[in-house]
Amino acid sequence: MSENRIPLAGVIGSPIAHSKSPQLHGHWLKTYGLRGHYIPMDVSTDNLGQVLDALPKMGFVGVNITVPHKEKVMEFADLVTDRATLIGAANTLTFQKDGKLRADNTDGYGFFENLRQNAPNWNVKAGPAAVLGAGGAARAVIASLLDAGVPQILLSNRTRVRAEALQSEFGKRIEVVEWVQAGNMLEEATTVVNTTFLGMLGKPPLRVPLDGLRKDAVVTDLVYAPLKTHLLAEAEKMGCTTVDGLGMLLHQAVPAFERWFGVRPEVDSATRAAALR
């Protein structure tokens, strides 16, 4: 891109109006006094390839990808990072100066950094992690936990076959637990993660019994609407360390922003406030 072109970035999904990413990146652009814009784009699956082809010609340096395109977008990439390959999905695309499209996944990074920042005493190696759900977010969380050295992952999903697919892919440190037994696996877990949409505003509640939660567990929910889910409220009452899901959204955006705009942004209270506006 020529020096005098204003760098553009954005987020592609469908629907997209609810996305907090424009507020977040807009806040950082303003805070660091950078030229640039970040735009939400509602794009159907049928038009995805055509849009990705056009964006660099319009001055785009990169885009975030969200539901339902995270898997599909891999087909259009020239370069795919090891992380994105392992997770089987991409959330960050960069249009490189050489014309190649690079696909990466920063969800696992965002998950890990959120826990590191908001539960500073968290020790991933202290005991098993209990993971609820087996979708795309679970894949990123599992890859991140295994990479960090978790001794075991107890994985439970309403549809058992999806959990078993992740077990066969990620290996022997994963043990699949029946959904009706999900409450029991909390008794062993020092890290507990809800990667499902259960408990989100407008979605069914998470009905897993929580009385088995350990006081020394770190409990996090990837749902951030509401910020304090039923899972986090109950865990807090039981004396657990709790971390809400907003921080994962903020932290996963850091590597992308740095790649596109050349400055590594900080996730602080002002960043959180900007995303919640």
PDB file of C-alpha atoms in Angstrom, residues 80-187:
ATOM      1  CA  VAL A  80      -2.164 -20.481   7.153  1.00  0.00           C
ATOM      2  CA  THR A  81      -0.387 -20.366  10.521  1.00  0.00           C
ATOM      3  CA  ASP A  82       0.173 -23.568  12.521  1.00  0.00           C
ATOM      4  CA  ARG A  83      -2.272 -22.295  15.164  1.00  0.00           C
ATOM      5  CA  ALA A  84      -5.056 -21.771  12.626  1.00  0.00           C
ATOM      6  CA  THR A  85      -4.363 -25.186  11.075  1.00  0.00           C
ATOM      7  CA  LEU A  86      -4.525 -26.900  14.473  1.00  0.00           C
ATOM      8  CA  ILE A  87      -7.776 -25.136  15.414  1.00  0.00           C
ATOM      9  CA  GLY A  88      -9.231 -25.593  11.926  1.00  0.00           C
ATOM     10  CA  ALA A  89     -10.466 -22.009  11.815  1.00  0.00           C
ATOM     11  CA  ALA A  90      -9.166 -18.465  11.311  1.00  0.00           C
ATOM     12  CA  ASN A  91     -10.294 -15.213  12.933  1.00  0.00           C
ATOM     13  CA  THR A  92      -7.583 -12.864  11.646  1.00  0.00           C
ATOM     14  CA  LEU A  93      -6.611 -12.245   8.021  1.00  0.00           C
ATOM     15  CA  THR A  94      -3.760 -10.055   6.849  1.00  0.00           C
ATOM     16  CA  PHE A  95      -3.386  -8.789   3.282  1.00  0.00           C
ATOM     17  CA  GLN A  96       0.386  -8.872   2.902  1.00  0.00           C
ATOM     18  CA  LYS A  97       2.455  -6.477   0.804  1.00  0.00           C
ATOM     19  CA  ASP A  98       3.405  -9.387  -1.501  1.00  0.00           C
ATOM     20  CA  GLY A  99      -0.304  -9.883  -2.312  1.00  0.00           C
ATOM     21  CA  LYS A 100      -0.659 -13.072  -0.276  1.00  0.00           C
ATOM     22  CA  LEU A 101      -3.518 -13.607   2.172  1.00  0.00           C
ATOM     23  CA  ARG A 102      -2.348 -14.829   5.601  1.00  0.00           C
ATOM     24  CA  ALA A 103      -4.811 -16.567   7.941  1.00  0.00           C
ATOM     25  CA  ASP A 104      -4.232 -16.822  11.699  1.00  0.00           C
ATOM     26  CA  ASN A 105      -6.244 -17.687  14.792  1.00  0.00           C
ATOM     27  CA  THR A 106      -5.729 -15.531  17.894  1.00  0.00           C
ATOM     28  CA  ASP A 107      -8.679 -16.903  19.929  1.00  0.00           C
ATOM     29  CA  GLY A 108      -6.490 -19.250  21.993  1.00  0.00           C
ATOM     30  CA  TYR A 109      -4.023 -16.417  22.647  1.00  0.00           C
ATOM     31  CA  GLY A 110      -6.929 -14.180  23.730  1.00  0.00           C
ATOM     32  CA  PHE A 111      -8.296 -16.863  26.048  1.00  0.00           C
ATOM     33  CA  PHE A 112      -4.912 -17.459  27.697  1.00  0.00           C
ATOM     34  CA  GLU A 113      -3.971 -13.780  28.089  1.00  0.00           C
ATOM     35  CA  ASN A 114      -7.379 -12.974  29.593  1.00  0.00           C
ATOM     36  CA  LEU A 115      -6.804 -15.575  32.337  1.00  0.00           C
ATOM     37  CA  ARG A 116      -3.205 -14.474  32.865  1.00  0.00           C
ATOM     38  CA  GLN A 117      -4.251 -10.842  33.315  1.00  0.00           C
ATOM     39  CA  ASN A 118      -7.378 -11.358  35.414  1.00  0.00           C
ATOM     40  CA  ALA A 119      -6.395 -14.414  37.476  1.00  0.00           C
ATOM     41  CA  PRO A 120      -2.672 -13.743  38.089  1.00  0.00           C
ATOM     42  CA  ASN A 121      -2.332 -16.739  40.445  1.00  0.00           C
ATOM     43  CA  TRP A 122      -3.790 -19.167  37.895  1.00  0.00           C
ATOM     44  CA  ASN A 123      -1.586 -22.201  37.331  1.00  0.00           C
ATOM     45  CA  VAL A 124      -2.641 -24.164  34.255  1.00  0.00           C
ATOM     46  CA  LYS A 125      -0.535 -27.139  35.399  1.00  0.00           C
ATOM     47  CA  ALA A 126      -2.162 -27.394  38.866  1.00  0.00           C
ATOM     48  CA  GLY A 127      -4.803 -29.904  37.788  1.00  0.00           C
ATOM     49  CA  PRO A 128      -7.276 -30.943  35.110  1.00  0.00           C
ATOM     50  CA  ALA A 129      -9.308 -28.420  33.127  1.00  0.00           C
ATOM     51  CA  ALA A 130     -13.037 -28.982  32.618  1.00  0.00           C
ATOM     52  CA  VAL A 131     -14.227 -27.697  29.238  1.00  0.00           C
ATOM     53  CA  LEU A 132     -17.920 -27.429  28.379  1.00  0.00           C
ATOM     54  CA  GLY A 133     -18.685 -27.458  24.657  1.00  0.00           C
ATOM     55  CA  ALA A 134     -16.967 -28.834  21.545  1.00  0.00           C
ATOM     56  CA  GLY A 135     -17.421 -26.118  18.912  1.00  0.00           C
ATOM     57  CA  GLY A 136     -14.923 -23.744  17.305  1.00  0.00           C
ATOM     58  CA  ALA A 137     -14.247 -21.818  20.514  1.00  0.00           C
ATOM     59  CA  ALA A 138     -13.581 -25.080  22.371  1.00  0.00           C
ATOM     60  CA  ARG A 139     -10.980 -26.040  19.765  1.00  0.00           C
ATOM     61  CA  ALA A 140      -9.076 -22.790  20.380  1.00  0.00           C
ATOM     62  CA  VAL A 141      -9.301 -23.185  24.165  1.00  0.00           C
ATOM     63  CA  ILE A 142      -8.176 -26.842  24.069  1.00  0.00           C
ATOM     64  CA  ALA A 143      -5.205 -26.053  21.801  1.00  0.00           C
ATOM     65  CA  SER A 144      -4.189 -23.222  24.140  1.00  0.00           C
ATOM     66  CA  LEU A 145      -4.500 -25.319  27.321  1.00  0.00           C
ATOM     67  CA  LEU A 146      -2.560 -28.258  25.854  1.00  0.00           C
ATOM     68  CA  ASP A 147       0.157 -25.925  24.595  1.00  0.00           C
ATOM     69  CA  ALA A 148       0.472 -24.408  28.090  1.00  0.00           C
ATOM     70  CA  GLY A 149       0.913 -27.832  29.701  1.00  0.00           C
ATOM     71  CA  VAL A 150      -2.451 -28.697  31.268  1.00  0.00           C
ATOM     72  CA  PRO A 151      -2.160 -32.285  32.603  1.00  0.00           C
ATOM     73  CA  GLN A 152      -5.644 -33.352  31.473  1.00  0.00           C
ATOM     74  CA  ILE A 153      -8.794 -31.941  29.842  1.00  0.00           C
ATOM     75  CA  LEU A 154     -12.206 -33.267  30.875  1.00  0.00           C
ATOM     76  CA  LEU A 155     -14.438 -32.453  27.920  1.00  0.00           C
ATOM     77  CA  SER A 156     -18.231 -32.564  27.881  1.00  0.00           C
ATOM     78  CA  ASN A 157     -20.644 -31.627  25.101  1.00  0.00           C
ATOM     79  CA  ARG A 158     -24.371 -32.127  24.671  1.00  0.00           C
ATOM     80  CA  THR A 159     -23.639 -34.109  21.491  1.00  0.00           C
ATOM     81  CA  ARG A 160     -21.028 -36.644  22.622  1.00  0.00           C
ATOM     82  CA  VAL A 161     -19.790 -37.458  19.097  1.00  0.00           C
ATOM     83  CA  ARG A 162     -18.453 -33.891  18.661  1.00  0.00           C
ATOM     84  CA  ALA A 163     -16.428 -34.197  21.870  1.00  0.00           C
ATOM     85  CA  GLU A 164     -15.084 -37.561  20.708  1.00  0.00           C
ATOM     86  CA  ALA A 165     -14.008 -36.000  17.413  1.00  0.00           C
ATOM     87  CA  LEU A 166     -11.908 -33.468  19.362  1.00  0.00           C
ATOM     88  CA  GLN A 167     -10.485 -36.257  21.527  1.00  0.00           C
ATOM     89  CA  SER A 168      -9.350 -38.214  18.480  1.00  0.00           C
ATOM     90  CA  GLU A 169      -7.816 -35.072  17.006  1.00  0.00           C
ATOM     91  CA  PHE A 170      -6.104 -33.593  20.080  1.00  0.00           C
ATOM     92  CA  GLY A 171      -5.014 -36.820  21.748  1.00  0.00           C
ATOM     93  CA  LYS A 172      -4.847 -38.782  24.953  1.00  0.00           C
ATOM     94  CA  ARG A 173      -4.833 -35.905  27.446  1.00  0.00           C
ATOM     95  CA  ILE A 174      -8.533 -35.419  26.640  1.00  0.00           C
ATOM     96  CA  GLU A 175     -11.168 -37.478  28.431  1.00  0.00           C
ATOM     97  CA  VAL A 176     -14.777 -37.240  27.221  1.00  0.00           C
ATOM     98  CA  VAL A 177     -17.446 -37.036  29.924  1.00  0.00           C
ATOM     99  CA  GLU A 178     -21.186 -37.581  29.296  1.00  0.00           C
ATOM    100  CA  TRP A 179     -23.160 -34.306  29.369  1.00  0.00           C
ATOM    101  CA  VAL A 180     -25.401 -35.649  32.186  1.00  0.00           C
ATOM    102  CA  GLN A 181     -22.208 -36.226  34.221  1.00  0.00           C
ATOM    103  CA  ALA A 182     -20.679 -32.796  33.451  1.00  0.00           C
ATOM    104  CA  GLY A 183     -21.310 -31.551  37.013  1.00  0.00           C
ATOM    105  CA  ASN A 184     -19.191 -34.407  38.417  1.00  0.00           C
ATOM    106  CA  MET A 185     -16.100 -33.485  36.408  1.00  0.00           C
ATOM    107  CA  LEU A 186     -15.993 -30.088  38.170  1.00  0.00           C
ATOM    108  CA  GLU A 187     -14.919 -31.816  41.413  1.00  0.00           C
TER     109      GLU A 187
END
